[in-house]
PDB file of C-alpha atoms and ligand atoms in Angstrom:
ATOM      1  CA  UNK A   1      -0.301   0.064   0.030  1.00  0.00           C
ATOM      2  CA  UNK A   2       1.395   3.711  -0.983  1.00  0.00           C
ATOM      3  CA  UNK A   3      -0.449   5.784   1.341  1.00  0.00           C
ATOM      4  CA  UNK A   4       1.066   6.409   4.918  1.00  0.00           C
ATOM      5  CA  UNK A   5      -0.442   4.046   7.370  1.00  0.00           C
ATOM      6  CA  UNK A   6      -2.307   5.195  10.514  1.00  0.00           C
ATOM      7  CA  UNK A   7      -1.865   1.947  12.127  1.00  0.00           C
ATOM      8  CA  UNK A   8       1.468   0.269  11.619  1.00  0.00           C
ATOM      9  CA  UNK A   9       2.199  -3.588  13.034  1.00  0.00           C
ATOM     10  CA  UNK A  10       5.587  -4.151  12.262  1.00  0.00           C
ATOM     11  CA  UNK A  11       6.685  -8.006  12.722  1.00  0.00           C
ATOM     12  CA  UNK A  12       5.043  -8.779  15.756  1.00  0.00           C
ATOM     13  CA  UNK A  13       5.295 -12.344  17.427  1.00  0.00           C
ATOM     14  CA  UNK A  14       2.809 -12.785  20.310  1.00  0.00           C
ATOM     15  CA  UNK A  15       3.300 -15.754  22.920  1.00  0.00           C
ATOM     16  CA  UNK A  16       0.625 -16.614  25.688  1.00  0.00           C
ATOM     17  CA  UNK A  17       1.696 -17.980  28.988  1.00  0.00           C
ATOM     18  CA  UNK A  18       5.235 -17.549  27.997  1.00  0.00           C
ATOM     19  CA  UNK A  19       5.548 -20.381  25.833  1.00  0.00           C
ATOM     20  CA  UNK A  20       2.677 -20.803  23.665  1.00  0.00           C
ATOM     21  CA  UNK A  21       3.609 -18.911  20.282  1.00  0.00           C
ATOM     22  CA  UNK A  22       0.932 -17.543  18.257  1.00  0.00           C
ATOM     23  CA  UNK A  23       2.183 -14.920  16.105  1.00  0.00           C
ATOM     24  CA  UNK A  24       5.327 -15.584  13.933  1.00  0.00           C
ATOM     25  CA  UNK A  25       6.503 -12.334  12.803  1.00  0.00           C
ATOM     26  CA  UNK A  26       2.893 -10.354  11.314  1.00  0.00           C
ATOM     27  CA  UNK A  27       3.036  -6.892   9.838  1.00  0.00           C
ATOM     28  CA  UNK A  28      -0.191  -4.843   8.747  1.00  0.00           C
ATOM     29  CA  UNK A  29      -0.325  -1.370   7.306  1.00  0.00           C
ATOM     30  CA  UNK A  30      -4.191   0.410   7.664  1.00  0.00           C
ATOM     31  CA  UNK A  31      -4.196   3.510   5.954  1.00  0.00           C
ATOM     32  CA  UNK A  32      -6.101   6.487   7.274  1.00  0.00           C
ATOM     33  CA  UNK A  33      -9.887   6.270   6.990  1.00  0.00           C
ATOM     34  CA  UNK A  34      -9.873   2.854   4.928  1.00  0.00           C
ATOM     35  CA  UNK A  35     -11.085  -0.558   5.863  1.00  0.00           C
ATOM     36  CA  UNK A  36      -8.680  -3.234   5.977  1.00  0.00           C
ATOM     37  CA  UNK A  37      -9.612  -6.815   6.578  1.00  0.00           C
ATOM     38  CA  UNK A  38      -7.713  -9.708   8.295  1.00  0.00           C
ATOM     39  CA  UNK A  39      -8.917 -12.930   6.896  1.00  0.00           C
ATOM     40  CA  UNK A  40      -8.105 -16.635   7.739  1.00  0.00           C
ATOM     41  CA  UNK A  41      -9.375 -20.179   9.232  1.00  0.00           C
ATOM     42  CA  UNK A  42     -10.188 -20.709  12.662  1.00  0.00           C
ATOM     43  CA  UNK A  43      -6.949 -20.443  15.186  1.00  0.00           C
ATOM     44  CA  UNK A  44      -4.676 -18.473  12.330  1.00  0.00           C
ATOM     45  CA  UNK A  45      -4.217 -15.920  15.132  1.00  0.00           C
ATOM     46  CA  UNK A  46      -6.647 -13.099  13.855  1.00  0.00           C
ATOM     47  CA  UNK A  47      -8.051 -12.293  17.344  1.00  0.00           C
ATOM     48  CA  UNK A  48      -4.714 -12.323  18.874  1.00  0.00           C
ATOM     49  CA  UNK A  49      -3.391  -9.806  16.332  1.00  0.00           C
ATOM     50  CA  UNK A  50      -6.484  -7.257  17.394  1.00  0.00           C
ATOM     51  CA  UNK A  51      -5.918  -7.737  20.732  1.00  0.00           C
ATOM     52  CA  UNK A  52      -2.145  -7.075  20.053  1.00  0.00           C
ATOM     53  CA  UNK A  53      -2.952  -3.793  19.013  1.00  0.00           C
ATOM     54  CA  UNK A  54      -5.850  -2.878  21.719  1.00  0.00           C
ATOM     55  CA  UNK A  55      -3.415  -3.877  24.459  1.00  0.00           C
ATOM     56  CA  UNK A  56      -6.330  -6.793  25.661  1.00  0.00           C
ATOM     57  CA  UNK A  57      -3.436  -9.273  25.115  1.00  0.00           C
ATOM     58  CA  UNK A  58      -2.222  -8.481  28.567  1.00  0.00           C
ATOM     59  CA  UNK A  59      -5.597  -9.508  30.138  1.00  0.00           C
ATOM     60  CA  UNK A  60      -5.172 -12.979  28.601  1.00  0.00           C
ATOM     61  CA  UNK A  61      -1.466 -13.637  29.448  1.00  0.00           C
ATOM     62  CA  UNK A  62      -0.437 -13.027  26.080  1.00  0.00           C
ATOM     63  CA  UNK A  63       2.427 -10.584  25.369  1.00  0.00           C
ATOM     64  CA  UNK A  64       4.123  -9.033  22.137  1.00  0.00           C
ATOM     65  CA  UNK A  65       7.278 -10.448  22.350  1.00  0.00           C
ATOM     66  CA  UNK A  66       9.136  -9.086  19.353  1.00  0.00           C
ATOM     67  CA  UNK A  67       8.162  -6.263  16.590  1.00  0.00           C
ATOM     68  CA  UNK A  68       6.310  -3.318  17.428  1.00  0.00           C
ATOM     69  CA  UNK A  69       3.196  -1.544  16.639  1.00  0.00           C
ATOM     70  CA  UNK A  70       2.203   2.275  15.990  1.00  0.00           C
ATOM     71  CA  UNK A  71      -0.892   4.327  15.764  1.00  0.00           C
ATOM     72  CA  UNK A  72      -0.385   7.912  14.602  1.00  0.00           C
ATOM     73  CA  UNK A  73       3.287   7.716  14.844  1.00  0.00           C
ATOM     74  CA  UNK A  74       3.067   6.710  18.821  1.00  0.00           C
ATOM     75  CA  UNK A  75       4.492   3.164  19.754  1.00  0.00           C
ATOM     76  CA  UNK A  76       1.511   1.417  21.397  1.00  0.00           C
ATOM     77  CA  UNK A  77       2.383  -1.893  21.768  1.00  0.00           C
ATOM     78  CA  UNK A  78       3.602  -1.350  24.950  1.00  0.00           C
ATOM     79  CA  UNK A  79       0.728   0.838  26.081  1.00  0.00           C
ATOM     80  CA  UNK A  80      -2.216   0.123  28.589  1.00  0.00           C
ATOM     81  CA  UNK A  81      -5.676  -1.005  27.452  1.00  0.00           C
ATOM     82  CA  UNK A  82      -7.138   2.066  28.606  1.00  0.00           C
ATOM     83  CA  UNK A  83      -4.659   4.405  27.039  1.00  0.00           C
ATOM     84  CA  UNK A  84      -5.069   2.819  23.631  1.00  0.00           C
ATOM     85  CA  UNK A  85      -8.753   3.645  23.892  1.00  0.00           C
ATOM     86  CA  UNK A  86      -8.190   7.176  24.925  1.00  0.00           C
ATOM     87  CA  UNK A  87      -5.676   7.264  22.174  1.00  0.00           C
ATOM     88  CA  UNK A  88      -8.368   6.581  19.654  1.00  0.00           C
ATOM     89  CA  UNK A  89      -8.843   2.726  19.131  1.00  0.00           C
ATOM     90  CA  UNK A  90     -11.733   0.616  20.041  1.00  0.00           C
ATOM     91  CA  UNK A  91     -12.091  -3.117  19.767  1.00  0.00           C
ATOM     92  CA  UNK A  92     -15.459  -4.417  19.090  1.00  0.00           C
ATOM     93  CA  UNK A  93     -14.893  -7.973  20.761  1.00  0.00           C
ATOM     94  CA  UNK A  94     -15.803 -11.293  19.294  1.00  0.00           C
ATOM     95  CA  UNK A  95     -19.213 -12.714  20.827  1.00  0.00           C
ATOM     96  CA  UNK A  96     -20.347  -9.145  21.194  1.00  0.00           C
ATOM     97  CA  UNK A  97     -19.679  -8.695  25.265  1.00  0.00           C
ATOM     98  CA  UNK A  98     -22.567  -6.131  25.563  1.00  0.00           C
ATOM     99  CA  UNK A  99     -23.832  -6.193  29.507  1.00  0.00           C
ATOM    100  CA  UNK A 100     -27.071  -7.989  29.233  1.00  0.00           C
ATOM    101  CA  UNK A 101     -28.465  -6.548  32.465  1.00  0.00           C
ATOM    102  CA  UNK A 102     -27.920  -3.136  31.352  1.00  0.00           C
ATOM    103  CA  UNK A 103     -30.308  -1.279  28.723  1.00  0.00           C
ATOM    104  CA  UNK A 104     -29.280  -0.591  25.418  1.00  0.00           C
ATOM    105  CA  UNK A 105     -28.560   3.372  26.556  1.00  0.00           C
ATOM    106  CA  UNK A 106     -26.639   2.220  29.688  1.00  0.00           C
ATOM    107  CA  UNK A 107     -24.389  -0.061  27.161  1.00  0.00           C
ATOM    108  CA  UNK A 108     -24.168   2.739  24.971  1.00  0.00           C
ATOM    109  CA  UNK A 109     -23.210   4.985  27.899  1.00  0.00           C
ATOM    110  CA  UNK A 110     -20.324   2.533  28.585  1.00  0.00           C
ATOM    111  CA  UNK A 111     -18.808   3.442  25.605  1.00  0.00           C
ATOM    112  CA  UNK A 112     -18.466   6.728  26.324  1.00  0.00           C
ATOM    113  CA  UNK A 113     -16.535   6.232  29.767  1.00  0.00           C
ATOM    114  CA  UNK A 114     -13.455   8.016  28.477  1.00  0.00           C
ATOM    115  CA  UNK A 115     -15.129  10.955  27.190  1.00  0.00           C
ATOM    116  CA  UNK A 116     -15.803  14.012  29.171  1.00  0.00           C
ATOM    117  CA  UNK A 117     -17.863  16.241  26.799  1.00  0.00           C
ATOM    118  CA  UNK A 118     -21.353  17.272  26.965  1.00  0.00           C
ATOM    119  CA  UNK A 119     -22.236  15.385  23.744  1.00  0.00           C
ATOM    120  CA  UNK A 120     -22.931  11.993  24.969  1.00  0.00           C
ATOM    121  CA  UNK A 121     -26.994  12.136  24.388  1.00  0.00           C
ATOM    122  CA  UNK A 122     -26.422  13.777  20.743  1.00  0.00           C
ATOM    123  CA  UNK A 123     -23.995  10.677  20.011  1.00  0.00           C
ATOM    124  CA  UNK A 124     -26.888   8.293  21.277  1.00  0.00           C
ATOM    125  CA  UNK A 125     -29.064   9.701  18.941  1.00  0.00           C
ATOM    126  CA  UNK A 126     -26.372   9.524  16.303  1.00  0.00           C
ATOM    127  CA  UNK A 127     -26.048   5.943  16.947  1.00  0.00           C
ATOM    128  CA  UNK A 128     -29.989   5.088  16.801  1.00  0.00           C
ATOM    129  CA  UNK A 129     -29.657   7.020  13.555  1.00  0.00           C
ATOM    130  CA  UNK A 130     -27.378   4.217  12.205  1.00  0.00           C
ATOM    131  CA  UNK A 131     -29.381   1.598  14.000  1.00  0.00           C
ATOM    132  CA  UNK A 132     -33.143   2.496  14.168  1.00  0.00           C
ATOM    133  CA  UNK A 133     -34.081  -0.789  15.507  1.00  0.00           C
ATOM    134  CA  UNK A 134     -32.187  -0.342  18.939  1.00  0.00           C
ATOM    135  CA  UNK A 135     -34.061   2.714  19.607  1.00  0.00           C
ATOM    136  CA  UNK A 136     -37.133   0.423  20.030  1.00  0.00           C
ATOM    137  CA  UNK A 137     -35.615  -2.044  22.292  1.00  0.00           C
ATOM    138  CA  UNK A 138     -36.025  -0.345  25.950  1.00  0.00           C
ATOM    139  CA  UNK A 139     -35.453  -3.388  27.863  1.00  0.00           C
ATOM    140  CA  UNK A 140     -32.485  -5.197  28.706  1.00  0.00           C
ATOM    141  CA  UNK A 141     -29.967  -5.804  26.339  1.00  0.00           C
ATOM    142  CA  UNK A 142     -29.988  -9.518  27.339  1.00  0.00           C
ATOM    143  CA  UNK A 143     -33.187  -9.539  25.611  1.00  0.00           C
ATOM    144  CA  UNK A 144     -31.845  -8.482  22.242  1.00  0.00           C
ATOM    145  CA  UNK A 145     -31.464 -10.698  19.233  1.00  0.00           C
ATOM    146  CA  UNK A 146     -27.845 -11.979  18.037  1.00  0.00           C
ATOM    147  CA  UNK A 147     -28.070  -9.291  15.051  1.00  0.00           C
ATOM    148  CA  UNK A 148     -28.931  -6.480  17.429  1.00  0.00           C
ATOM    149  CA  UNK A 149     -26.608  -6.889  20.081  1.00  0.00           C
ATOM    150  CA  UNK A 150     -23.891  -6.925  17.107  1.00  0.00           C
ATOM    151  CA  UNK A 151     -25.118  -3.444  16.415  1.00  0.00           C
ATOM    152  CA  UNK A 152     -24.937  -2.364  19.715  1.00  0.00           C
ATOM    153  CA  UNK A 153     -21.528  -3.541  20.349  1.00  0.00           C
ATOM    154  CA  UNK A 154     -20.824  -1.470  17.430  1.00  0.00           C
ATOM    155  CA  UNK A 155     -22.854   1.420  18.506  1.00  0.00           C
ATOM    156  CA  UNK A 156     -21.042   1.550  21.802  1.00  0.00           C
ATOM    157  CA  UNK A 157     -17.790   1.539  19.846  1.00  0.00           C
ATOM    158  CA  UNK A 158     -18.961   4.692  18.072  1.00  0.00           C
ATOM    159  CA  UNK A 159     -19.853   6.067  21.540  1.00  0.00           C
ATOM    160  CA  UNK A 160     -16.108   6.158  22.206  1.00  0.00           C
ATOM    161  CA  UNK A 161     -15.654   8.702  19.175  1.00  0.00           C
ATOM    162  CA  UNK A 162     -12.724   6.547  18.219  1.00  0.00           C
ATOM    163  CA  UNK A 163     -10.290   6.972  15.044  1.00  0.00           C
ATOM    164  CA  UNK A 164     -10.193   3.807  14.488  1.00  0.00           C
ATOM    165  CA  UNK A 165     -12.354   0.578  15.432  1.00  0.00           C
ATOM    166  CA  UNK A 166     -11.347  -3.260  15.335  1.00  0.00           C
ATOM    167  CA  UNK A 167     -13.934  -5.378  14.450  1.00  0.00           C
ATOM    168  CA  UNK A 168     -13.791  -8.959  15.478  1.00  0.00           C
ATOM    169  CA  UNK A 169     -16.069 -11.328  13.158  1.00  0.00           C
ATOM    170  CA  UNK A 170     -18.935  -8.915  13.113  1.00  0.00           C
ATOM    171  CA  UNK A 171     -20.983 -11.639  10.877  1.00  0.00           C
ATOM    172  CA  UNK A 172     -20.680 -14.347  13.544  1.00  0.00           C
ATOM    173  CA  UNK A 173     -23.863 -16.115  14.279  1.00  0.00           C
ATOM    174  CA  UNK A 174     -25.868 -13.550  12.209  1.00  0.00           C
ATOM    175  CA  UNK A 175     -28.478 -15.065   9.272  1.00  0.00           C
ATOM    176  CA  UNK A 176     -27.165 -14.095   5.806  1.00  0.00           C
ATOM    177  CA  UNK A 177     -29.663 -11.185   5.609  1.00  0.00           C
ATOM    178  CA  UNK A 178     -28.424  -9.843   8.832  1.00  0.00           C
ATOM    179  CA  UNK A 179     -24.795  -9.896   8.092  1.00  0.00           C
ATOM    180  CA  UNK A 180     -25.653  -8.013   4.754  1.00  0.00           C
ATOM    181  CA  UNK A 181     -27.444  -5.291   7.079  1.00  0.00           C
ATOM    182  CA  UNK A 182     -24.419  -5.064   9.543  1.00  0.00           C
ATOM    183  CA  UNK A 183     -21.689  -4.800   6.633  1.00  0.00           C
ATOM    184  CA  UNK A 184     -23.842  -2.289   4.878  1.00  0.00           C
ATOM    185  CA  UNK A 185     -23.531  -0.412   8.271  1.00  0.00           C
ATOM    186  CA  UNK A 186     -20.147  -0.677   9.004  1.00  0.00           C
ATOM    187  CA  UNK A 187     -19.478   0.735   5.177  1.00  0.00           C
ATOM    188  CA  UNK A 188     -21.599   3.358   5.821  1.00  0.00           C
ATOM    189  CA  UNK A 189     -20.012   4.161   9.297  1.00  0.00           C
ATOM    190  CA  UNK A 190     -16.777   4.497   7.627  1.00  0.00           C
ATOM    191  CA  UNK A 191     -17.951   6.521   4.870  1.00  0.00           C
ATOM    192  CA  UNK A 192     -19.732   8.996   6.576  1.00  0.00           C
ATOM    193  CA  UNK A 193     -17.703   9.494   9.890  1.00  0.00           C
ATOM    194  CA  UNK A 194     -14.080   8.528   8.197  1.00  0.00           C
ATOM    195  CA  UNK A 195     -13.017   6.153  10.745  1.00  0.00           C
ATOM    196  CA  UNK A 196     -10.613   3.867   9.904  1.00  0.00           C
ATOM    197  CA  UNK A 197     -11.144   0.049  10.219  1.00  0.00           C
ATOM    198  CA  UNK A 198      -9.458  -3.463  10.768  1.00  0.00           C
ATOM    199  CA  UNK A 199     -11.912  -5.809  10.019  1.00  0.00           C
ATOM    200  CA  UNK A 200     -11.363  -9.607  11.144  1.00  0.00           C
ATOM    201  CA  UNK A 201     -13.677 -12.124   9.367  1.00  0.00           C
ATOM    202  CA  UNK A 202     -13.765 -15.725   8.347  1.00  0.00           C
ATOM    203  CA  UNK A 203     -17.041 -14.476   5.909  1.00  0.00           C
ATOM    204  CA  UNK A 204     -14.331 -13.517   3.281  1.00  0.00           C
ATOM    205  CA  UNK A 205     -17.094 -12.712   0.607  1.00  0.00           C
ATOM    206  CA  UNK A 206     -18.481  -9.804   2.985  1.00  0.00           C
ATOM    207  CA  UNK A 207     -15.252  -8.772   3.963  1.00  0.00           C
ATOM    208  CA  UNK A 208     -13.510  -8.231   1.090  1.00  0.00           C
ATOM    209  CA  UNK A 209     -16.382  -6.242  -0.587  1.00  0.00           C
ATOM    210  CA  UNK A 210     -16.292  -3.842   2.246  1.00  0.00           C
ATOM    211  CA  UNK A 211     -12.486  -3.607   2.190  1.00  0.00           C
ATOM    212  CA  UNK A 212     -10.055  -1.507   0.422  1.00  0.00           C
ATOM    213  CA  UNK A 213      -7.378  -4.089   0.942  1.00  0.00           C
ATOM    214  CA  UNK A 214      -6.872  -7.512   2.539  1.00  0.00           C
ATOM    215  CA  UNK A 215      -4.395  -9.720   4.261  1.00  0.00           C
ATOM    216  CA  UNK A 216      -4.282 -13.442   4.849  1.00  0.00           C
ATOM    217  CA  UNK A 217      -3.388 -14.952   7.547  1.00  0.00           C
ATOM    218  CA  UNK A 218      -2.578 -18.937   8.532  1.00  0.00           C
ATOM    219  CA  UNK A 219      -0.949 -20.250  11.090  1.00  0.00           C
ATOM    220  CA  UNK A 220       0.496 -17.052  12.701  1.00  0.00           C
ATOM    221  CA  UNK A 221       1.814 -15.706   9.556  1.00  0.00           C
ATOM    222  CA  UNK A 222       0.698 -13.294   6.648  1.00  0.00           C
ATOM    223  CA  UNK A 223       0.514 -15.398   3.651  1.00  0.00           C
ATOM    224  CA  UNK A 224      -1.051 -13.194   1.086  1.00  0.00           C
ATOM    225  CA  UNK A 225      -2.143  -9.417   1.016  1.00  0.00           C
ATOM    226  CA  UNK A 226      -3.271  -7.289  -1.982  1.00  0.00           C
ATOM    227  CA  UNK A 227      -6.199  -4.578  -2.871  1.00  0.00           C
ATOM    228  CA  UNK A 228      -9.623  -5.811  -2.752  1.00  0.00           C
ATOM    229  CA  UNK A 229      -9.317  -6.690  -6.601  1.00  0.00           C
ATOM    230  CA  UNK A 230      -6.085  -8.672  -6.529  1.00  0.00           C
ATOM    231  CA  UNK A 231      -7.503 -11.044  -3.759  1.00  0.00           C
ATOM    232  CA  UNK A 232     -11.014 -11.043  -5.497  1.00  0.00           C
ATOM    233  CA  UNK A 233      -9.285 -12.553  -8.340  1.00  0.00           C
ATOM    234  CA  UNK A 234      -6.694 -14.355  -6.971  1.00  0.00           C
ATOM    235  CA  UNK A 235      -7.138 -18.469  -7.688  1.00  0.00           C
ATOM    236  CA  UNK A 236      -6.169 -19.585  -4.108  1.00  0.00           C
ATOM    237  CA  UNK A 237      -8.585 -17.146  -2.535  1.00  0.00           C
ATOM    238  CA  UNK A 238     -11.524 -18.105  -4.949  1.00  0.00           C
ATOM    239  CA  UNK A 239     -10.936 -21.504  -4.162  1.00  0.00           C
ATOM    240  CA  UNK A 240     -10.184 -21.776  -0.257  1.00  0.00           C
ATOM    241  CA  UNK A 241     -11.956 -18.415   1.059  1.00  0.00           C
ATOM    242  CA  UNK A 242     -14.829 -17.313  -1.173  1.00  0.00           C
ATOM    243  CA  UNK A 243     -15.961 -20.951  -1.813  1.00  0.00           C
ATOM    244  CA  UNK A 244     -14.709 -21.957  -5.009  1.00  0.00           C
ATOM    245  CA  UNK A 245     -15.479 -20.909  -8.574  1.00  0.00           C
TER     246      UNK A 245
HETATM  247  P1  LIG B   1     -10.970 -17.742  15.642  1.00  0.00           P
HETATM  248  O1  LIG B   1     -11.394 -17.252  14.480  1.00  0.00           O
HETATM  249  O2  LIG B   1     -11.128 -19.267  16.234  1.00  0.00           O
HETATM  250  O3  LIG B   1     -10.851 -16.838  16.746  1.00  0.00           O
HETATM  251  P2  LIG B   1      -8.386 -16.557  15.338  1.00  0.00           P
HETATM  252  O4  LIG B   1      -7.730 -16.497  14.026  1.00  0.00           O
HETATM  253  O5  LIG B   1      -8.994 -15.601  15.738  1.00  0.00           O
HETATM  254  O6  LIG B   1      -9.487 -17.735  15.374  1.00  0.00           O
HETATM  255  P3  LIG B   1      -7.055 -16.648  17.763  1.00  0.00           P
HETATM  256  O7  LIG B   1      -8.423 -16.597  18.508  1.00  0.00           O
HETATM  257  O8  LIG B   1      -6.224 -15.423  17.767  1.00  0.00           O
HETATM  258  O9  LIG B   1      -7.420 -17.084  16.508  1.00  0.00           O
HETATM  259  O10 LIG B   1      -5.807 -17.937  18.024  1.00  0.00           O
HETATM  260  C1  LIG B   1      -4.768 -18.396  17.578  1.00  0.00           C
HETATM  261  C2  LIG B   1      -4.372 -19.379  18.607  1.00  0.00           C
HETATM  262  O11 LIG B   1      -4.027 -19.067  19.936  1.00  0.00           O
HETATM  263  C3  LIG B   1      -5.233 -20.614  18.609  1.00  0.00           C
HETATM  264  O12 LIG B   1      -4.407 -21.903  18.912  1.00  0.00           O
HETATM  265  C4  LIG B   1      -5.778 -20.669  20.317  1.00  0.00           C
HETATM  266  O13 LIG B   1      -5.931 -21.645  20.733  1.00  0.00           O
HETATM  267  C5  LIG B   1      -4.621 -19.749  20.870  1.00  0.00           C
HETATM  268  N1  LIG B   1      -5.237 -18.859  22.157  1.00  0.00           N
HETATM  269  C6  LIG B   1      -5.827 -17.786  21.767  1.00  0.00           C
HETATM  270  N2  LIG B   1      -6.078 -17.277  23.106  1.00  0.00           N
HETATM  271  C7  LIG B   1      -5.426 -17.942  24.018  1.00  0.00           C
HETATM  272  C8  LIG B   1      -5.042 -17.635  25.300  1.00  0.00           C
HETATM  273  N3  LIG B   1      -5.342 -16.525  25.787  1.00  0.00           N
HETATM  274  N4  LIG B   1      -4.240 -18.441  25.967  1.00  0.00           N
HETATM  275  C9  LIG B   1      -3.527 -19.690  25.315  1.00  0.00           C
HETATM  276  N5  LIG B   1      -3.343 -19.857  24.014  1.00  0.00           N
HETATM  277  C10 LIG B   1      -4.932 -18.932  22.984  1.00  0.00           C
END
């Protein structure tokens, strides 16, 4: 990629519990305002890569043992998760992780915990503009459908007013119709808010259509990368990731 990256992951290795090496020299660049996708099979190390960026690795006894990560010119692989959120990166975790015994609005307010301005109420309305069906759900978040919980998790990320969102498998557990809807909203948020996104997916069809650039990870290494068009036209990608043809 030619543009100067806003996020640069440089040759990182990650080890869990001091012995289990999961990433073996991973480099990824994400340009300002773009959607970049990270694809690959189960267990390849995609979630681990996102957690290395967001600082959440440390809560799972994981460590970046080699390489470095820079966001907007600042080194972040040594920073704490909360500093990284304040610095503008917000991760939407796999499995959504909303607080089930709080309401939609309470969950959204949680996303704004690092902010001290008075525009939280206005931003809740902004989230409801993107996800109108959330506005109708006044009960506890635990009663939301899987798709609605995914929407709430993305909405909560927006409440942090991030520069960059890390999305871990937003399509997981959703019906094809909802996957389509969620991806359309992700693209709309990127377009309208200019938020840079790194999108981890197993659903390569949707992810590549949304993304400007993609990386393919297998067994802790990047095995292929390219523009959307390059990857969509690559024979291996077609065979192994796009369901043949
Ligand atoms: P998935 O789609 O299944 O989440 P992934 O590509 O995101 O796959 P990771 O979740 O990053 O893969 O996992 C990569 C490897 O690291 C797997 O072998 C997994 O068992 C291991 N792993 C993940 N988290 C931990 C942990 N907290 N402690 C030890 N090993 C872990």
